[in-house]
Coordinates of C-alpha atoms and ligand atoms in Angstrom, one line a residue:
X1 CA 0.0 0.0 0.0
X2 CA 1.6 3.5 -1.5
X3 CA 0.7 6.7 1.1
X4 CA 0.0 9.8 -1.3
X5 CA 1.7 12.8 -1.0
X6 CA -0.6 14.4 0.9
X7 CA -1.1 11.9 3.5
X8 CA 2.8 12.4 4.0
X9 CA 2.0 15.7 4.4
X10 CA -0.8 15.0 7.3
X11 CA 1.6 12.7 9.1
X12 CA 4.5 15.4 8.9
X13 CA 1.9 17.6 10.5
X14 CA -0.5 15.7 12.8
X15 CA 2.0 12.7 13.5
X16 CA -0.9 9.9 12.8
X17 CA -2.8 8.9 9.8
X18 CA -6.2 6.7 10.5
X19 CA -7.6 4.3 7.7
X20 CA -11.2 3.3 8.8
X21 CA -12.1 -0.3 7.7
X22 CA -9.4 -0.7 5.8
X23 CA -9.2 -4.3 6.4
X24 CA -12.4 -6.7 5.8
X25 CA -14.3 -8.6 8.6
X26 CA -13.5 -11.4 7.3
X27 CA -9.4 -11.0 7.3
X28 CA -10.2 -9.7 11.1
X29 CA -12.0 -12.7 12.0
X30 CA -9.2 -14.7 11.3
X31 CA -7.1 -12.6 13.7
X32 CA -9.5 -12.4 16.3
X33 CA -10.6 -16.3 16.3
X34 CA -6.6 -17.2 17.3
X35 CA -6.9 -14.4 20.3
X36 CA -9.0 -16.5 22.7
X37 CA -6.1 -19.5 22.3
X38 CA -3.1 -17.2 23.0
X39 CA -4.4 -15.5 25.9
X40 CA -5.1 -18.7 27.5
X41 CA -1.6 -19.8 27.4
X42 CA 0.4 -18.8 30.2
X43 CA 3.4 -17.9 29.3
X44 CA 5.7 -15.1 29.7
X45 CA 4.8 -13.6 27.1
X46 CA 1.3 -12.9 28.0
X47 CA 1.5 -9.9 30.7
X48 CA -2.0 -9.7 32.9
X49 CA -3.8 -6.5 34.3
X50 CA -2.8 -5.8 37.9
X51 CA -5.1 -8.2 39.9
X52 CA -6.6 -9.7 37.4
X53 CA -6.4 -12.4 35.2
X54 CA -7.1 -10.6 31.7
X55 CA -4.2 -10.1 29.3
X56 CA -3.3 -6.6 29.3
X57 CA -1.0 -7.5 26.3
X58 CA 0.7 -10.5 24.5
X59 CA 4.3 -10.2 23.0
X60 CA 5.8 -11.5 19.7
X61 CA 2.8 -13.7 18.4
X62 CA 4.4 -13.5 15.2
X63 CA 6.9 -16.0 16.5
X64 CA 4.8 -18.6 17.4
X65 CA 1.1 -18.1 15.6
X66 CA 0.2 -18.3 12.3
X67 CA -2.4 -16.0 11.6
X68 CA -0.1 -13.4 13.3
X69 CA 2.8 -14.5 11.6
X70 CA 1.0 -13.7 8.2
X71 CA 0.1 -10.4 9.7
X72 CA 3.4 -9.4 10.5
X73 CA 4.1 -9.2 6.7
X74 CA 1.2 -7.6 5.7
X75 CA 1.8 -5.2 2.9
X76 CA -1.3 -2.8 4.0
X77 CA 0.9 -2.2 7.3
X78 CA 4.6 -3.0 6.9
X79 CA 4.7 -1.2 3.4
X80 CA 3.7 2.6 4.1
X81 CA 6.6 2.5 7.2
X82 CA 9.0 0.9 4.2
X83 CA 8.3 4.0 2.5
X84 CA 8.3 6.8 5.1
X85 CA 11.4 5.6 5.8
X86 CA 12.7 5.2 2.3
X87 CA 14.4 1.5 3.6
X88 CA 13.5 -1.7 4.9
X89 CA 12.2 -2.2 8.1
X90 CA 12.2 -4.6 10.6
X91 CA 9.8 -5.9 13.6
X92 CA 11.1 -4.1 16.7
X93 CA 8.1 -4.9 18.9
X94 CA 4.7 -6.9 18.0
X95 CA 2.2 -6.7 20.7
X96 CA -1.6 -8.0 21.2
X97 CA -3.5 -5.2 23.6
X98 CA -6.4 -6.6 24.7
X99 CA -7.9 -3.8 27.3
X100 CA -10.5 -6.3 27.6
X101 CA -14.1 -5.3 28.9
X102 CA -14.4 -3.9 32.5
X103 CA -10.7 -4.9 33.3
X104 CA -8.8 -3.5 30.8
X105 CA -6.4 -0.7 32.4
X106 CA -5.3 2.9 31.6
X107 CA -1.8 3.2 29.2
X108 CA -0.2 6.7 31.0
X109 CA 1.0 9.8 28.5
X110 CA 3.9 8.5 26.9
X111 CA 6.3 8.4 23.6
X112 CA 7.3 5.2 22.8
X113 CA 10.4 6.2 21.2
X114 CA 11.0 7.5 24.5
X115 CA 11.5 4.0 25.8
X116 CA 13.5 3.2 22.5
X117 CA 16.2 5.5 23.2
X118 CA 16.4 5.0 26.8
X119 CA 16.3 1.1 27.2
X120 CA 16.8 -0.3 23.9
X121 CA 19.6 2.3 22.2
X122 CA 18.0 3.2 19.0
X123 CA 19.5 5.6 17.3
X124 CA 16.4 7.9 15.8
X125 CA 13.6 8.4 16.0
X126 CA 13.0 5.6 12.9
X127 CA 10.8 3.2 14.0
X128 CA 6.9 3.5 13.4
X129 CA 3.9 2.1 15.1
X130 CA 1.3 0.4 13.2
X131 CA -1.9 -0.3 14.8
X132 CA -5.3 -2.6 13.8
X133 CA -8.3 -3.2 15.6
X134 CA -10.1 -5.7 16.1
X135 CA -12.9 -4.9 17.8
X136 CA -14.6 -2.1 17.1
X137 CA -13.0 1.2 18.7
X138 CA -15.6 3.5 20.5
X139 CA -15.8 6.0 23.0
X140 CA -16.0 4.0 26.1
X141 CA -13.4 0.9 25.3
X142 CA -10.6 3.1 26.3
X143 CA -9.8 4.4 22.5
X144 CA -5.6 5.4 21.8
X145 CA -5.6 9.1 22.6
X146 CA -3.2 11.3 20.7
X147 CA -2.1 15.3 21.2
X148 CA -1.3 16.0 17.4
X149 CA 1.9 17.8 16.6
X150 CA 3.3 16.5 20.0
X151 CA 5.5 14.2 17.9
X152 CA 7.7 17.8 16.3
X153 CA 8.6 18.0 19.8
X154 CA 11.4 15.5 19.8
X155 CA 12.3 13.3 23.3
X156 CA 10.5 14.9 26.2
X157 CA 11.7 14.4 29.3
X158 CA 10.4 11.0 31.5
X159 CA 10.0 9.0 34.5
X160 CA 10.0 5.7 35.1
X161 CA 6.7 4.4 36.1
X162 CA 6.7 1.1 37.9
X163 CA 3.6 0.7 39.8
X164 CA 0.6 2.2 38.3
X165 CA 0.1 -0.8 35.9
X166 CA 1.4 -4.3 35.2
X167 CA 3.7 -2.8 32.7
X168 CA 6.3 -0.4 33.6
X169 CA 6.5 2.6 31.2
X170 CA 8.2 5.8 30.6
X171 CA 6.0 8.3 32.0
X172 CA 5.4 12.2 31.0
X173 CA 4.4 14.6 33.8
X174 CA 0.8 15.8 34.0
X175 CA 1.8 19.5 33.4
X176 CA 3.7 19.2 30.6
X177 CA 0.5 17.0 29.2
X178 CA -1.8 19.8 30.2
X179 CA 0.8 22.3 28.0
X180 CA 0.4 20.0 25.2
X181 CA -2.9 19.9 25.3
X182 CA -3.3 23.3 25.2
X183 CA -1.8 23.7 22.1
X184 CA -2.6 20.8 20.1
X185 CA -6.0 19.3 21.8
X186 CA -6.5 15.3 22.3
X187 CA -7.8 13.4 18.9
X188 CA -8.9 9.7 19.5
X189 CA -9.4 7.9 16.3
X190 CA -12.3 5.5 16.3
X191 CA -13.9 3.1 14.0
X192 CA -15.0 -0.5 13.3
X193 CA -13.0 -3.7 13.8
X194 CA -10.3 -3.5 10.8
X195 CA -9.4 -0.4 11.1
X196 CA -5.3 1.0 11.0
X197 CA -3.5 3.6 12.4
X198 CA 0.3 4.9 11.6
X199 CA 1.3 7.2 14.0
X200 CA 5.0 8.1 14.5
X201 CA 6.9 7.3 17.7
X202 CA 7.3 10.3 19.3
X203 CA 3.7 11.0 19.0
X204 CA 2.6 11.3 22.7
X205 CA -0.2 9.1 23.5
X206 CA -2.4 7.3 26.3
X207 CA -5.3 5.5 26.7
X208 CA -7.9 5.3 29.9
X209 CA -9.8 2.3 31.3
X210 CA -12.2 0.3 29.8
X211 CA -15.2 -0.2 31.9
X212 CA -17.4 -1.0 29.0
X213 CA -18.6 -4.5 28.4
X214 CA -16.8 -4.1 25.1
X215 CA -13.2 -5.6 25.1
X216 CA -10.8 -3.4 23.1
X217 CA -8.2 -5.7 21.0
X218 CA -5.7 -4.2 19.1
X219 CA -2.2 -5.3 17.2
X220 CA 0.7 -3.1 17.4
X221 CA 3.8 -3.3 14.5
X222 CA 6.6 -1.4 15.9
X223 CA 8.5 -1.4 12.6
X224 CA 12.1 -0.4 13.2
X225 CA 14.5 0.9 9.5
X226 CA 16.7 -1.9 9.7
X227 CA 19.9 0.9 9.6
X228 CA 18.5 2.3 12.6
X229 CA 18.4 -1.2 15.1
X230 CA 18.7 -1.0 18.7
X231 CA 22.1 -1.5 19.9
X232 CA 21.3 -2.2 23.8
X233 CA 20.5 -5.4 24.3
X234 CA 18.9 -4.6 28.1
X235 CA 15.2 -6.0 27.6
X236 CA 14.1 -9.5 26.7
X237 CA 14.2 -10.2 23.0
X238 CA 10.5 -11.2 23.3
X239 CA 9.9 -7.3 24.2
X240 CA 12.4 -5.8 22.0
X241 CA 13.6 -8.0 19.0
X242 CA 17.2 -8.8 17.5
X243 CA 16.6 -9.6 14.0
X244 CA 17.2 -7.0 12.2
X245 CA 16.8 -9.1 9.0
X246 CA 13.7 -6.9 6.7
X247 CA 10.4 -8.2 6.5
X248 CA 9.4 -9.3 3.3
X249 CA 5.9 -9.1 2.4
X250 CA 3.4 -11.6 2.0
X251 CA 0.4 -10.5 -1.5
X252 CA -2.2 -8.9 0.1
X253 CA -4.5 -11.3 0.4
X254 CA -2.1 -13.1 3.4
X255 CA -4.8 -13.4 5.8
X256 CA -7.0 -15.1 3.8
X257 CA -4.7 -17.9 1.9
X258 CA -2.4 -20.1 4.1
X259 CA 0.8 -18.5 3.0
X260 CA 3.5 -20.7 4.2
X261 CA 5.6 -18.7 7.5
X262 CA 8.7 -19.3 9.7
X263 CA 7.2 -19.5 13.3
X264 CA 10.8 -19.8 15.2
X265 CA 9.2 -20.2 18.8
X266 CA 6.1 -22.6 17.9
X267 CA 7.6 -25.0 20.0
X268 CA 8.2 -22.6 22.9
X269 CA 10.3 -19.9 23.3
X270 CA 13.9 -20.0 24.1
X271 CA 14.8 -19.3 27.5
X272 CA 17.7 -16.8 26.5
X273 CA 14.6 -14.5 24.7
X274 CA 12.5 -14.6 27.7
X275 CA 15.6 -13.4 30.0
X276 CA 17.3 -10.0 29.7
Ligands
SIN1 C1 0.7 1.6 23.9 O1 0.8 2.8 24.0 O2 1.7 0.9 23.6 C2 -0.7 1.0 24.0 C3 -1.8 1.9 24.2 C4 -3.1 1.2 24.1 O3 -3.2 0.1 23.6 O4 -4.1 1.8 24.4
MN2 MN1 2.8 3.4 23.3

């Protein structure tokens, strides 16, 4: 999928672009039918909500499930970061968020690139994250919230948040939020089950609980330009990846046709990738 010149434009300016239904319910049901069976599992890789036993996210399905795997190399996602980038990319992070109905939790104000630099050493800010739904996004599943423009502002400065979720993060203060805010307001794009968003990593973002009866399950690409790769090797490789190799991409129709894939860690992971 080729981005026009003026959607380059809007991403320059706005940091995110949002394509409503751009895939079918039928390419999402394929997705969605392989959630229930990986959330099940427990395994490292499946972090849980504080308390609770829902999956507040699942990492690096692309190594070990199909459907996920074909995903991974979707040309509708992995092709427009190939060309902002103007290289090949690789898979940096690949996450299953399932802020699932009344337990889902709250994602603080943060830039992901943010937690790039600090932990993983990447050099730039060259690494792009590619979202799908699927469920539908609405106003009371806890949709992504962005500040547009935020992301012209660079690395802003961050704490380390430990204990307000299950997942520690890199943390931006509330008053430099409310300063953002001021200037650039809060968008939250929304749409059906199949919709994608490309929104560039030092776009500042959050989410807030879901206490609808609605679960919220999205895919996140964090697609790295393989010339940019992390050179700290300080998290799990299930978190942060070490093959830099580029993803090639599958035809389009990938999650339809049972395009042969390598799934490395069907069989289970391998300890040195759960371990830092
Ligand atoms: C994230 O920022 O990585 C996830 C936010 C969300 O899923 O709401
Ligand atoms: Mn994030």
């Amino acid at each position: 999928m080729k981005l026009t010149t003026k959607q380059i434009e809007r991403f320059d300016d706005e940091g995110y672009l949002f394509f409503p239904s751009l895939f079918t319910r039928e390419e999402i049901g394929v997705l969605l039918a392989e959630v229930p069976r990986l959330y099940a599992q427990h395994r490292t890789e499946n972090v849980r909500e504080k308390g609770s036993d829902a999956v507040r996210t699942n990492f690096a399905a692309h190594m070990y499930s199909e459907p996920f795997g074909r995903l991974a190399r979707h040309p509708r996602m992995v092709e427009p970061a190939m060309q902002m980038f103007g290289e090949p990319v690789y898979m940096h992070q690949f996450k299953i968020n399932g802020k699932m109905a009344f337990d889902g939790d709250v994602w603080q104000w943060h830039q992901d690139y943010g937690t790039w630099k600090n932990d993983d050493d990447m050099p730039e800010p060259r690494a792009m994250n590619v979202a799908i739904f699927l469920d539908e996004v609405n106003e009371f599943n806890g949709p992504l919230m962005f500040i547009p423009g935020s992301h012209k502002l660079g690395v802003l400065d961050a704490a380390h948040d430990t204990s307000t979720t299950s997942y520690p993060l890199w943390t931006i203060n509330h008053d430099t939020i409310a300063q953002l805010v001021g200037r650039g307001g809060i968008v939250a794009p929304k749409g059906t089950a199949g919709s994608m968003i490309l929104f560039h990593s030092c776009l500042v973002h959050a989410s807030t609980s879901n206490l609808s009866p609605w679960n919220r399950v999205s895919v996140y690409l964090s697609l790295c330009a393989v010339s940019n790769h992390i050179r700290r090797f300080k998290r799990p490789e299930y978190i942060a990846h070490r093959d830099f190799n580029p993803i090639d991409c599958l035809p389009d129709d990938c999650l339809l046709k049972p395009y042969p894939v390598r799934l490395p860690w069907r069989d289970g992971t391998p300890a040195a990738a759960l371990t830092a």
